[in-house]
mmCIF file of C-alpha atoms and ligand atoms in Angstrom:
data_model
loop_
_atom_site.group_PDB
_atom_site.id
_atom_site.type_symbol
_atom_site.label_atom_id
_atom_site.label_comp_id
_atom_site.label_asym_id
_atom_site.label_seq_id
_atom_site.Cartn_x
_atom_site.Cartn_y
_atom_site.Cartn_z
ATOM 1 C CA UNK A 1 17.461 7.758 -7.620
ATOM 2 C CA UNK A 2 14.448 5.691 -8.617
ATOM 3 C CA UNK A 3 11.488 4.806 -6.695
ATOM 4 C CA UNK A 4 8.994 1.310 -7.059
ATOM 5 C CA UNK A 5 6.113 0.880 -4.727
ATOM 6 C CA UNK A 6 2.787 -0.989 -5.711
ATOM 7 C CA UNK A 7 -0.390 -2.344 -3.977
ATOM 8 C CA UNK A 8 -3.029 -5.555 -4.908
ATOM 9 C CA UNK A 9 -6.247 -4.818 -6.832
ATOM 10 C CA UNK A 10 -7.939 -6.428 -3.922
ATOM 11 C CA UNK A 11 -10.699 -3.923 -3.206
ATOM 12 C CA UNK A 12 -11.827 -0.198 -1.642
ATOM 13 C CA UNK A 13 -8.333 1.224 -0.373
ATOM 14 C CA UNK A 14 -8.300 2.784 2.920
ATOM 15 C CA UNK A 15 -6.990 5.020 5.275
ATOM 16 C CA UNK A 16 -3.954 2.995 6.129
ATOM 17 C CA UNK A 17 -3.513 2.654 2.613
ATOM 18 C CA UNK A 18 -3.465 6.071 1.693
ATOM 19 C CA UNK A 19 -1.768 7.762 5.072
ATOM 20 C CA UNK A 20 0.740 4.943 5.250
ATOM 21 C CA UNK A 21 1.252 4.942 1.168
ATOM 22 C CA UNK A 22 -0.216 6.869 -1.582
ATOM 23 C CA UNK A 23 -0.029 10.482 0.364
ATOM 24 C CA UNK A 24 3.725 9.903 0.708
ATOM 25 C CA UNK A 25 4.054 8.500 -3.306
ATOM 26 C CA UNK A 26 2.787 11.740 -4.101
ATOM 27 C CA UNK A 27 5.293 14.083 -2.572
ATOM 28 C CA UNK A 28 7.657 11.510 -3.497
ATOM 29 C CA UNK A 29 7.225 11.349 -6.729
ATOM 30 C CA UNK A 30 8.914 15.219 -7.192
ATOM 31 C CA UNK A 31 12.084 13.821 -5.582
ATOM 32 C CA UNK A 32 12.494 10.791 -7.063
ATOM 33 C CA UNK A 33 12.462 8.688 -10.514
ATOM 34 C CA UNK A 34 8.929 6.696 -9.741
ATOM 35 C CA UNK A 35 7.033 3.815 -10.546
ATOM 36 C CA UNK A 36 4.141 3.089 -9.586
ATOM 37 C CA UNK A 37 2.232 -0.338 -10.030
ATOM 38 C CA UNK A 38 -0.949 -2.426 -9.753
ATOM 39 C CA UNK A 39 0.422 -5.513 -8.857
ATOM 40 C CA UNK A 40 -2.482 -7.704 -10.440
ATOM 41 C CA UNK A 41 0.189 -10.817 -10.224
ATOM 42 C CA UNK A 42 0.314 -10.589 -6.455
ATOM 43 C CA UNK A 43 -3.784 -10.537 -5.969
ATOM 44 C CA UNK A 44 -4.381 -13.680 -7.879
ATOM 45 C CA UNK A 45 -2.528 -16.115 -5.081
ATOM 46 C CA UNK A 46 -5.844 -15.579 -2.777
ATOM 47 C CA UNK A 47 -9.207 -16.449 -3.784
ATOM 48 C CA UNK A 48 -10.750 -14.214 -6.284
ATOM 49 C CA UNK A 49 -13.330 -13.390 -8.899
ATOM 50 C CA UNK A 50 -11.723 -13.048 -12.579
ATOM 51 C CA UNK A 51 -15.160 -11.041 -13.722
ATOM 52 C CA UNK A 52 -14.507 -8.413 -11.349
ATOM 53 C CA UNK A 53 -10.948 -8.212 -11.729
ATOM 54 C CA UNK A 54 -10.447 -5.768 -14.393
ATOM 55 C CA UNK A 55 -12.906 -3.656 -13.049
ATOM 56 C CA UNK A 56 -11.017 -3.425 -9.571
ATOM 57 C CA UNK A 57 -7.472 -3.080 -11.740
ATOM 58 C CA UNK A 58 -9.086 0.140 -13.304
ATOM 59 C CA UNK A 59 -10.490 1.285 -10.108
ATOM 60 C CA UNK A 60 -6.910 1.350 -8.517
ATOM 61 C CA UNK A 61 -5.477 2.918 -10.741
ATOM 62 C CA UNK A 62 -8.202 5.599 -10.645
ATOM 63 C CA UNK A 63 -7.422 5.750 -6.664
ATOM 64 C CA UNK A 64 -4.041 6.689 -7.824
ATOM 65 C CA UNK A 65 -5.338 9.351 -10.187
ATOM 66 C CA UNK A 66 -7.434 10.726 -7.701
ATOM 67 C CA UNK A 67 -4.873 10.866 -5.167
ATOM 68 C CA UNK A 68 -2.168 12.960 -7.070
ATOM 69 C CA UNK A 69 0.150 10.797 -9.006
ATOM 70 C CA UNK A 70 0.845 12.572 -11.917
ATOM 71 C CA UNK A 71 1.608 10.633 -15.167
ATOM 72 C CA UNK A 72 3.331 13.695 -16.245
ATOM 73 C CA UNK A 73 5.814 13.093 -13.302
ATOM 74 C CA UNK A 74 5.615 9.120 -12.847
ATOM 75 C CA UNK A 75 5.203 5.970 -14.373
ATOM 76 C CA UNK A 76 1.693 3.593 -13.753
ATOM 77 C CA UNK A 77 1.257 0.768 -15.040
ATOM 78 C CA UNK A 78 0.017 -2.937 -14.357
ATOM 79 C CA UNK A 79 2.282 -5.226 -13.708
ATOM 80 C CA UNK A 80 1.426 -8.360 -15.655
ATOM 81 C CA UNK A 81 1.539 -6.148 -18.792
ATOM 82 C CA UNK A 82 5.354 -6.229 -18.242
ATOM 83 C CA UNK A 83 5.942 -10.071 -18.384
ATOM 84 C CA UNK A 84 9.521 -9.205 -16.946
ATOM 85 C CA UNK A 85 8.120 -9.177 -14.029
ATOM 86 C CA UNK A 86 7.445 -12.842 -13.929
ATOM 87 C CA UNK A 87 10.498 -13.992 -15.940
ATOM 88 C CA UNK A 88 12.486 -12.046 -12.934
ATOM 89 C CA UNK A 89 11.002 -14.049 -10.172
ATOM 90 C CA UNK A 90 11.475 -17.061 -11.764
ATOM 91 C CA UNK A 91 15.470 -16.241 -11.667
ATOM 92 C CA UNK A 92 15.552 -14.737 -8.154
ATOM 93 C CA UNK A 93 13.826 -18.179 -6.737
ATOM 94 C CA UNK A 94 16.621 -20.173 -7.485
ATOM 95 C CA UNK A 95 19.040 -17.714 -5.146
ATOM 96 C CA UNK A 96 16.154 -17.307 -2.389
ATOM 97 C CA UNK A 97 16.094 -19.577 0.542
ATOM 98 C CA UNK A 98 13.403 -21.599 1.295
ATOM 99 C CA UNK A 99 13.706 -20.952 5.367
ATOM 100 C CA UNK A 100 13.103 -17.355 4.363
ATOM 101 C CA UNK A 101 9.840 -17.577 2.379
ATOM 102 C CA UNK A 102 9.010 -19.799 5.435
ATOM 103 C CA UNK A 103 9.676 -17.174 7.736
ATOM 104 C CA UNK A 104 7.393 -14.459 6.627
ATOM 105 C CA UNK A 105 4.608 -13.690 8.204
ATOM 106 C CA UNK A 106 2.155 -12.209 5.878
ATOM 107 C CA UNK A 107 2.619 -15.815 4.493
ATOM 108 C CA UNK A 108 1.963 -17.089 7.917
ATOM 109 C CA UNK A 109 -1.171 -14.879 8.278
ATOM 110 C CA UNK A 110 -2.643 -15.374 4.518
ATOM 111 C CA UNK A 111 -2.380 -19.253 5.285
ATOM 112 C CA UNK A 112 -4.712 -18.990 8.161
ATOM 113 C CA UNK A 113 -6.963 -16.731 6.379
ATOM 114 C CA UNK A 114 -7.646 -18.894 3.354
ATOM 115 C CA UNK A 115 -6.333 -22.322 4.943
ATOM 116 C CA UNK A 116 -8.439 -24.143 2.049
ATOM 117 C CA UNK A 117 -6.047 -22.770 -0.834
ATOM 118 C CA UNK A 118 -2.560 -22.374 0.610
ATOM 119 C CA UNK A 119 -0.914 -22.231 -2.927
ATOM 120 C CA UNK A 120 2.949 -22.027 -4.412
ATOM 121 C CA UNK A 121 2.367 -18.689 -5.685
ATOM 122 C CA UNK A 122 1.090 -17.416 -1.615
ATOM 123 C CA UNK A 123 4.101 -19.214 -0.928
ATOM 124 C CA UNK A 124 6.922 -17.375 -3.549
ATOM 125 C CA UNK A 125 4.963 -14.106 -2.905
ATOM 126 C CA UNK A 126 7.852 -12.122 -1.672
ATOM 127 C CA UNK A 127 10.038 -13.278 -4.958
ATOM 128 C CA UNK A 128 7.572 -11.599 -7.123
ATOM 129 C CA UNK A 129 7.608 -8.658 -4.791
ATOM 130 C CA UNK A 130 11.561 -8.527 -4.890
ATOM 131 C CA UNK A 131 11.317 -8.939 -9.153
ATOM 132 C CA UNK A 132 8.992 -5.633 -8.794
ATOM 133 C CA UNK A 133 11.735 -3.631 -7.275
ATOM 134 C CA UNK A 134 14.712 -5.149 -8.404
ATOM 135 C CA UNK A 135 13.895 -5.391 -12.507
ATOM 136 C CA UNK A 136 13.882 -1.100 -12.137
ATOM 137 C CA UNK A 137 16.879 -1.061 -9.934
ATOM 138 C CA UNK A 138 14.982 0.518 -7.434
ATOM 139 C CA UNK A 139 16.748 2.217 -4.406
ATOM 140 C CA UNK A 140 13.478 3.248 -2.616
ATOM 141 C CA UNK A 141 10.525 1.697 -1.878
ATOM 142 C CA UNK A 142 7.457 3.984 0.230
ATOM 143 C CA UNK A 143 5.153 1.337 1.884
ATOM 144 C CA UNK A 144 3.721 0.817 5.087
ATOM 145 C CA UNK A 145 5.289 -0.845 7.938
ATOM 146 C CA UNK A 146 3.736 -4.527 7.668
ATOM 147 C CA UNK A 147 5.598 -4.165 4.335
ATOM 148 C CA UNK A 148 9.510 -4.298 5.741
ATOM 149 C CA UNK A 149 10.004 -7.527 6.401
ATOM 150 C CA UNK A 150 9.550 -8.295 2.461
ATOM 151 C CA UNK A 151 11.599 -5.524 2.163
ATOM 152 C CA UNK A 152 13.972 -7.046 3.914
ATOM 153 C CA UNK A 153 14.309 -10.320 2.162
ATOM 154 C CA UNK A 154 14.028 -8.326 -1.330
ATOM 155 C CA UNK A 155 17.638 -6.735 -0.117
ATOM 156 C CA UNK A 156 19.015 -10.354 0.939
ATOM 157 C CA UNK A 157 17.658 -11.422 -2.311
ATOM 158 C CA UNK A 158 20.066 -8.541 -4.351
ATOM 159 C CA UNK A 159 22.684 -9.627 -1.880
ATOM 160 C CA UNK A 160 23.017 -12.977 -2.857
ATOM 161 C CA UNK A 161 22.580 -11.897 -6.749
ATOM 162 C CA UNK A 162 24.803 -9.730 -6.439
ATOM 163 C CA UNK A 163 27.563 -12.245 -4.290
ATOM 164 C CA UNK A 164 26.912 -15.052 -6.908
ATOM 165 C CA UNK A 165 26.667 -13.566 -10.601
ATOM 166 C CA UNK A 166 28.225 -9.865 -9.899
ATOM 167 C CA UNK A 167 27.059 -6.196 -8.890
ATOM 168 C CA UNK A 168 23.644 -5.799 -10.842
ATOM 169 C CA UNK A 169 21.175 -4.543 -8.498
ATOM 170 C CA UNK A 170 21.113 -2.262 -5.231
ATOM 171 C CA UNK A 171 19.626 -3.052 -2.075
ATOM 172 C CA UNK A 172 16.597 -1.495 -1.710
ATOM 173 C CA UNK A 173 15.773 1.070 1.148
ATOM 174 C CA UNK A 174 11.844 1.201 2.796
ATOM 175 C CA UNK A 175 10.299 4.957 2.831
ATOM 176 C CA UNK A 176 7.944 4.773 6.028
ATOM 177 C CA UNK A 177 5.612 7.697 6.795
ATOM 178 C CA UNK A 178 4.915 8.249 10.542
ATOM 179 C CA UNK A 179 1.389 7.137 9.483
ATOM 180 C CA UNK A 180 3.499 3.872 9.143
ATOM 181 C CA UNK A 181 0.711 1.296 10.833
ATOM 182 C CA UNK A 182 -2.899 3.064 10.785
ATOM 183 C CA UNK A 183 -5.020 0.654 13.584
ATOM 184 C CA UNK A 184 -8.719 -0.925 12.843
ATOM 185 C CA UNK A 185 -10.958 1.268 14.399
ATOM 186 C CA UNK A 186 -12.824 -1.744 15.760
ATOM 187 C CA UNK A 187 -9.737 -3.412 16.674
ATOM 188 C CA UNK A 188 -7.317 -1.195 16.889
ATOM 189 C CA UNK A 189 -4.828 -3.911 18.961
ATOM 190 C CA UNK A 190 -5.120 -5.251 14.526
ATOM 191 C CA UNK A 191 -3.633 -2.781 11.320
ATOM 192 C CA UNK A 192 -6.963 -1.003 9.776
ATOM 193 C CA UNK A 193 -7.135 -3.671 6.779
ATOM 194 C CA UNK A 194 -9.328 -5.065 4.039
ATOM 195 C CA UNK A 195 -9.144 -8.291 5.415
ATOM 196 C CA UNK A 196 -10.545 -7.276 8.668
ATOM 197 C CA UNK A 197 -14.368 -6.167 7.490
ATOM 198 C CA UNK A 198 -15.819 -3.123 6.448
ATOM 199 C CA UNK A 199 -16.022 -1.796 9.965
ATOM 200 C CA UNK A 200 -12.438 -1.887 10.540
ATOM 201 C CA UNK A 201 -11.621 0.572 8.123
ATOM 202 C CA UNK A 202 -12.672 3.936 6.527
ATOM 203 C CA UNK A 203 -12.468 3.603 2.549
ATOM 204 C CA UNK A 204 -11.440 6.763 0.314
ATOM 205 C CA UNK A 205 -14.665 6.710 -1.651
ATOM 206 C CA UNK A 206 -17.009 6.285 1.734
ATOM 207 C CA UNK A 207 -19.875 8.717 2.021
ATOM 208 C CA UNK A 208 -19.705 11.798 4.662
ATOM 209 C CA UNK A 209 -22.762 9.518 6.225
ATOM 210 C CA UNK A 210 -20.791 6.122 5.691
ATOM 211 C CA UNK A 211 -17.899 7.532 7.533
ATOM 212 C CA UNK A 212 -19.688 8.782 11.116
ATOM 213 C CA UNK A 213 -21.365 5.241 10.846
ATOM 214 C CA UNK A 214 -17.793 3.685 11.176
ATOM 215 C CA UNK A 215 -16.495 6.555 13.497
ATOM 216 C CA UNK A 216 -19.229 6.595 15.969
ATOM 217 C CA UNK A 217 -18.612 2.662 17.493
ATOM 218 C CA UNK A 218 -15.527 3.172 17.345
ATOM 219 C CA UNK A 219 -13.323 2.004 20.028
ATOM 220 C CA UNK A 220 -11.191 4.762 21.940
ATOM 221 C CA UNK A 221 -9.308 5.004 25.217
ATOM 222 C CA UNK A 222 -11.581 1.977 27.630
ATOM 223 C CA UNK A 223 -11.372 4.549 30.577
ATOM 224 C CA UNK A 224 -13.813 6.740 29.087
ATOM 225 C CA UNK A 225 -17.078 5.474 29.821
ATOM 226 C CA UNK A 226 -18.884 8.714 30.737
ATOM 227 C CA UNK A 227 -18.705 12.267 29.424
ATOM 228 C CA UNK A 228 -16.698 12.267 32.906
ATOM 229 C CA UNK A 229 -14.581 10.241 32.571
ATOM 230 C CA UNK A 230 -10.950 11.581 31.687
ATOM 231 C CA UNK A 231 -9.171 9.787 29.146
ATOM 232 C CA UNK A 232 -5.262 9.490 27.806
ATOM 233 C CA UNK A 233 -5.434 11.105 23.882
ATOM 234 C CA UNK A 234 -1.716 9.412 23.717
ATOM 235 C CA UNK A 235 -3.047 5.434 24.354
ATOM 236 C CA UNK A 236 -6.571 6.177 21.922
ATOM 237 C CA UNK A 237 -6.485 5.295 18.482
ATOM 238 C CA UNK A 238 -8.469 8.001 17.001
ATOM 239 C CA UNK A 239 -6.246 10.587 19.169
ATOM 240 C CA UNK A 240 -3.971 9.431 16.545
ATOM 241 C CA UNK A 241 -5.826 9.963 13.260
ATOM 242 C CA UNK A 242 -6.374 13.456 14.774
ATOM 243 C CA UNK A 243 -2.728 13.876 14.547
ATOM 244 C CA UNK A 244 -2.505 13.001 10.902
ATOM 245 C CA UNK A 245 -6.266 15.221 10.072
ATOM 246 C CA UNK A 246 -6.717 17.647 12.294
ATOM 247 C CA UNK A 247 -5.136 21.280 12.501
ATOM 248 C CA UNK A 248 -2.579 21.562 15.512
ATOM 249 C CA UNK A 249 -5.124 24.391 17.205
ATOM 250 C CA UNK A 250 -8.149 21.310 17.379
ATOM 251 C CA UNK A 251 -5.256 18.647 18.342
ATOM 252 C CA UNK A 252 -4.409 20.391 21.242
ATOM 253 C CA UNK A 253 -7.714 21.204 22.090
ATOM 254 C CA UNK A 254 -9.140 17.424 21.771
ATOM 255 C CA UNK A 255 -6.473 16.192 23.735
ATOM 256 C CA UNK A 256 -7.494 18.623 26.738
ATOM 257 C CA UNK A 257 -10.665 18.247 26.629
ATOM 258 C CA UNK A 258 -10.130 14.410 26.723
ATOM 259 C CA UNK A 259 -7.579 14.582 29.417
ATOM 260 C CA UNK A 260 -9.814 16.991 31.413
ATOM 261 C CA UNK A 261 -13.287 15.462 30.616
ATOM 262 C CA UNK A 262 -14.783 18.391 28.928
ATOM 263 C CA UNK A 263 -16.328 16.632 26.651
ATOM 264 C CA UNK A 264 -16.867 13.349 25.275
ATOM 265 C CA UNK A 265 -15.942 10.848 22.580
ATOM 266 C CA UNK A 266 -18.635 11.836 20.304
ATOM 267 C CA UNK A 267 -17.648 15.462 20.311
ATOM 268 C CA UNK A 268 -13.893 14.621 19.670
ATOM 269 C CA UNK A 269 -15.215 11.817 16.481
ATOM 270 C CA UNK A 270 -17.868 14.735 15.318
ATOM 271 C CA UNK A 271 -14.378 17.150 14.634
ATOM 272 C CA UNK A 272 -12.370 14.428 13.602
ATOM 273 C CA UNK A 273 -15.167 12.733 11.002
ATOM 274 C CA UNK A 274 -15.218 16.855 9.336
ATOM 275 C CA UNK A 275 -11.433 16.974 8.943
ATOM 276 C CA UNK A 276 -11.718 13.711 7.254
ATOM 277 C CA UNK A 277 -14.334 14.607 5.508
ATOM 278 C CA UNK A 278 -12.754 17.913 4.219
ATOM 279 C CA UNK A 279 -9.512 15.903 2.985
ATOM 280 C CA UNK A 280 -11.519 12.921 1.095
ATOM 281 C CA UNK A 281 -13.770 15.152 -0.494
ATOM 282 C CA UNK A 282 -11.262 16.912 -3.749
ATOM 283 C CA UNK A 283 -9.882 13.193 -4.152
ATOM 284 C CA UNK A 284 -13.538 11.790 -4.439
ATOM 285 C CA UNK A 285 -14.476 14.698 -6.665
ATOM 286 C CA UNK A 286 -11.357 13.932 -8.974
ATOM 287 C CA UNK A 287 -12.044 10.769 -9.154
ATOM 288 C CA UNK A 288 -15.819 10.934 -10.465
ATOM 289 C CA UNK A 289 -14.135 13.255 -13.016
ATOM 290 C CA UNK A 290 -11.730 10.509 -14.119
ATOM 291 C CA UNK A 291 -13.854 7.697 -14.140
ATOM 292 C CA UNK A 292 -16.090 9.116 -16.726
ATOM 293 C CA UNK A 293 -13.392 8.482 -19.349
ATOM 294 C CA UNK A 294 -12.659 4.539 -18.990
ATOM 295 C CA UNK A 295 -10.535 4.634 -22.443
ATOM 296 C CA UNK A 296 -8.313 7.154 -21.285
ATOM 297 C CA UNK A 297 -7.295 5.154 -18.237
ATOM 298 C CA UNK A 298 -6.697 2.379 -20.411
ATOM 299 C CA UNK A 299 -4.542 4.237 -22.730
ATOM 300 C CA UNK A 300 -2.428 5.598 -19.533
ATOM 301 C CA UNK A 301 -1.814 2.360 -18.688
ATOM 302 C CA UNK A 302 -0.462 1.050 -21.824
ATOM 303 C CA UNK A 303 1.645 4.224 -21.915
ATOM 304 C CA UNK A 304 2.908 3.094 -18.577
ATOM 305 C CA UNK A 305 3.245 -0.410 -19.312
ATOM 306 C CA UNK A 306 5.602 0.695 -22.427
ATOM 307 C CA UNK A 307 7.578 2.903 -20.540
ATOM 308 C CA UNK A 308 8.562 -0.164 -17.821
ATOM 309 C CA UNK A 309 8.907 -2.114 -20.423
ATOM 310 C CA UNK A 310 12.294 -0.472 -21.735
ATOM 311 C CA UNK A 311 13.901 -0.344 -18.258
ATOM 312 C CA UNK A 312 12.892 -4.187 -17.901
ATOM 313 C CA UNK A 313 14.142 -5.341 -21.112
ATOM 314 C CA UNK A 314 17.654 -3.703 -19.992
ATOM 315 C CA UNK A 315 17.881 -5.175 -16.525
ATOM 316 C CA UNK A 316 16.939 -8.737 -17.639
ATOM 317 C CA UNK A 317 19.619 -8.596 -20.741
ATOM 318 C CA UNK A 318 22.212 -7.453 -18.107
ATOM 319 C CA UNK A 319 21.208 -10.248 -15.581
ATOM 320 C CA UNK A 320 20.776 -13.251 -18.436
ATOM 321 C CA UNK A 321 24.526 -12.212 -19.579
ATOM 322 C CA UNK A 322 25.985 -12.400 -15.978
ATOM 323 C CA UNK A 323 23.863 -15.550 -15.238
ATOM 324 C CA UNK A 324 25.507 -17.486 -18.492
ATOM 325 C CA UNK A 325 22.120 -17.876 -20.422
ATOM 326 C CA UNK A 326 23.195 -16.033 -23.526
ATOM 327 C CA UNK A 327 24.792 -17.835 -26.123
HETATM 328 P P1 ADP B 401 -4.485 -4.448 3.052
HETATM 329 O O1 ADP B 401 -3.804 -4.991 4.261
HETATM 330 O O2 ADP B 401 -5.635 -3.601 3.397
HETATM 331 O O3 ADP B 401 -4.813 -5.546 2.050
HETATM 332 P P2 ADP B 401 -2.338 -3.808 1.225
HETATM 333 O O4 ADP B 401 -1.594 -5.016 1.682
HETATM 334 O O5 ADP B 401 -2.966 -3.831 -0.120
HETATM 335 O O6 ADP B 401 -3.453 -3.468 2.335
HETATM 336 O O7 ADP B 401 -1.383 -2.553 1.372
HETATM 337 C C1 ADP B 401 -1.058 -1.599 0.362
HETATM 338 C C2 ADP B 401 -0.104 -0.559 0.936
HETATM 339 O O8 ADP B 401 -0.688 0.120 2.044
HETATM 340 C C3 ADP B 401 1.204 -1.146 1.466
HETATM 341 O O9 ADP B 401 2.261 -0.226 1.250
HETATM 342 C C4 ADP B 401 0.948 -1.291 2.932
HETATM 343 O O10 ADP B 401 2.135 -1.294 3.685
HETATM 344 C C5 ADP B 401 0.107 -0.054 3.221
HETATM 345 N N1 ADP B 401 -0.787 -0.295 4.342
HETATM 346 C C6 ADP B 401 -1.762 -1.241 4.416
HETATM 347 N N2 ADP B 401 -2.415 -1.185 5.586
HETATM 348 C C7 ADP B 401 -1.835 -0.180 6.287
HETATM 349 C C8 ADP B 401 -2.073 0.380 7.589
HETATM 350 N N3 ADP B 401 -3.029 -0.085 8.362
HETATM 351 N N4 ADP B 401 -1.293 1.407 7.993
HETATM 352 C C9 ADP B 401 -0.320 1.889 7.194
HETATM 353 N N5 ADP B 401 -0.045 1.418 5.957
HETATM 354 C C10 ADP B 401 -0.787 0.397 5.505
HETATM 355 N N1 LIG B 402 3.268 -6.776 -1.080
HETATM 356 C C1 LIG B 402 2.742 -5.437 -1.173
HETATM 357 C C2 LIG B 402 1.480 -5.336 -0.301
HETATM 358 O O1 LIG B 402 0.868 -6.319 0.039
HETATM 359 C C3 LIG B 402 2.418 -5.068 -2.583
HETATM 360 C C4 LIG B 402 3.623 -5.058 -3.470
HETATM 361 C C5 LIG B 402 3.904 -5.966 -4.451
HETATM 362 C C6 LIG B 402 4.674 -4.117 -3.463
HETATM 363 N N2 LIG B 402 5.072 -5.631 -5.080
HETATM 364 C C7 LIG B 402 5.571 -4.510 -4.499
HETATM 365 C C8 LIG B 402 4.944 -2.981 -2.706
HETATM 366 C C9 LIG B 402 6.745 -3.800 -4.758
HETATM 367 C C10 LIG B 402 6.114 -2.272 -2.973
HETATM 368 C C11 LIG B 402 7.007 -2.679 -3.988
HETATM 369 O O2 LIG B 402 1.073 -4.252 0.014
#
């Protein structure tokens, strides 16, 4: 079975990104056939700076690194190193319907966000996203939750391939984590995201000292105004990232203490903030390690890029001889 998941050079990835993604790619990747990629095509169709582009493309793929994919085990690469990519999206538009691209909402929420360059390629977004997947045949794709509904329409998209020209490509399943949708920790009624500010999210490569800055205003259960006041763990957001940090023995023991006002929000964010601490720090180490040796990187990636390459080639042969373009 083979696996494709992929995120934007965009910027610092967080802990949504890495609970709801990468930590899951990584046990994944012993299970499955996996690709991994840095999907460079999809962070050009919002405002950007091409200077600091390849830097952030090489910082990504350090995250990844750092994290625990394995080269050995997987393939990383960049995705507009494997033209493919491009050429498959072009193909897939003309059986996509134009009330579904108008239907998502990432679209929806990207057009308010940068309402002064609401471009064709925002637009076709999810038809690149469905060439990603579909050129590798992909049956599984780990992402977070605000992911399925492109998920969705990348299946409808095989469908219709698939109903028109004959069976090339299977409909591909989403792999959620329960860390599925990590919340902003000053908003956390909004997904932790890059968009929302630095505040609203805890990045991999933050400082111990960065971190508690971000963790100490951060908003828990309202009812807990005092030391004692008792709260509900269940309905607080960082009751949650307990859950997914903390050893069951402290879990328990924050959630009583909250419940029974022993102590307060500080003292639960002062356990959590160590646990988080304790997990970021071998990734942050790794990745010092790694970034030391840009040439390397860049070498892995053309590896990758080579290796994608040969399943690509194959899958848009087959799909130009079913679609009546070779002559
Ligand atoms: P952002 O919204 O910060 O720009 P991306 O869109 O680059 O994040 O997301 C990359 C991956 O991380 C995707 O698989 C996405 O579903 C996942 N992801 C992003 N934010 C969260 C979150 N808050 N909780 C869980 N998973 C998330
Ligand atoms: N759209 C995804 C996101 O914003 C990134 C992405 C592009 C992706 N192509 C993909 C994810 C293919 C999984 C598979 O996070």
């Amino acid at each position: 079975m083979r696996l494709l998941s992929g995120i934007q050079p965009t910027g610092l990835l967080h802990l949504g990104n890495y609970l709801g993604a990468i930590k899951n790619w990584v046990k994944l990747q012993n299970k499955y056939d996996s690709l991994f990629c840095i999907v460079d095509y999809h962070a050009i169709t919002v405002p950007y700076d091409p200077k600091k582009l390849p830097k952030m493309i090489l910082d990504l793929t350090l995250d990844y690194l750092a994290c625990g994919i394995d080269p050995k085990k997987s393939i990383i690469f960049v995705q507009s190193d494997v033209p493919e990519h491009t050429e498959l999206a072009w193909i897939l538009s003309t059986v996509t319907s134009l009330g579904d691209l108008k239907r998502m909402t990432q679209f929806k929420d990207k057009s308010k966000q940068h309402a002064e360059n609401i471009n064709a390629g925002l637009f076709n977004y999810p038809i690149l996203m469905a060439a990603d997947i579909l050129l590798y045949k992909a049956q599984v794709v780990p992402v977070g939750q605000d992911q399925l509904q492109h998920l969705e329409l990348a299946r409808e998209i095989a469908r219709k391939f698939n109903k028109k020209f004959g069976n090339v490509f299977p409909e591909p399943k989403p792999i959620l984590t329960k860390a599925a949708r990590i919340m902003s920790l000053n908003d956390p009624r909004k997904k932790m995201s890059k968009s929302y500010g630095e505040k609203s999210y805890i990045a991999l490569s933050d400082s111990p000292e960065t971190i508690w800055k971000k963790l100490a205003p951060a908003v828990t259960d309202p009812a807990r105004v005092t030391i004692k006041d008792p709260g509900t763990p269940e309905i607080c957001n960082l009751y949650h990232l307990h859950q997914l940090f903390s050893p069951k023995k402290q879990i328990d023991q924050v959630a009583d203490a909250c419940r029974n006002a022993k102590f307060g929000c500080l003292d639960c964010k002062k356990i959590l903030w160590e646990n988080i601490v304790k997990e970021l720090k071998p990734i942050q180490e790794k990745r010092k390690a790694l970034a030391a040796n840009p040439e390397k990187i860049k070498k892995l990636l053309q590896q990758g890029a080579q290796e994608a390459k040969k399943i690509a080639q194959k899958t848009i042969s087959e799909v130009k001889e079913k679609m009546g373009l070779k002559y």
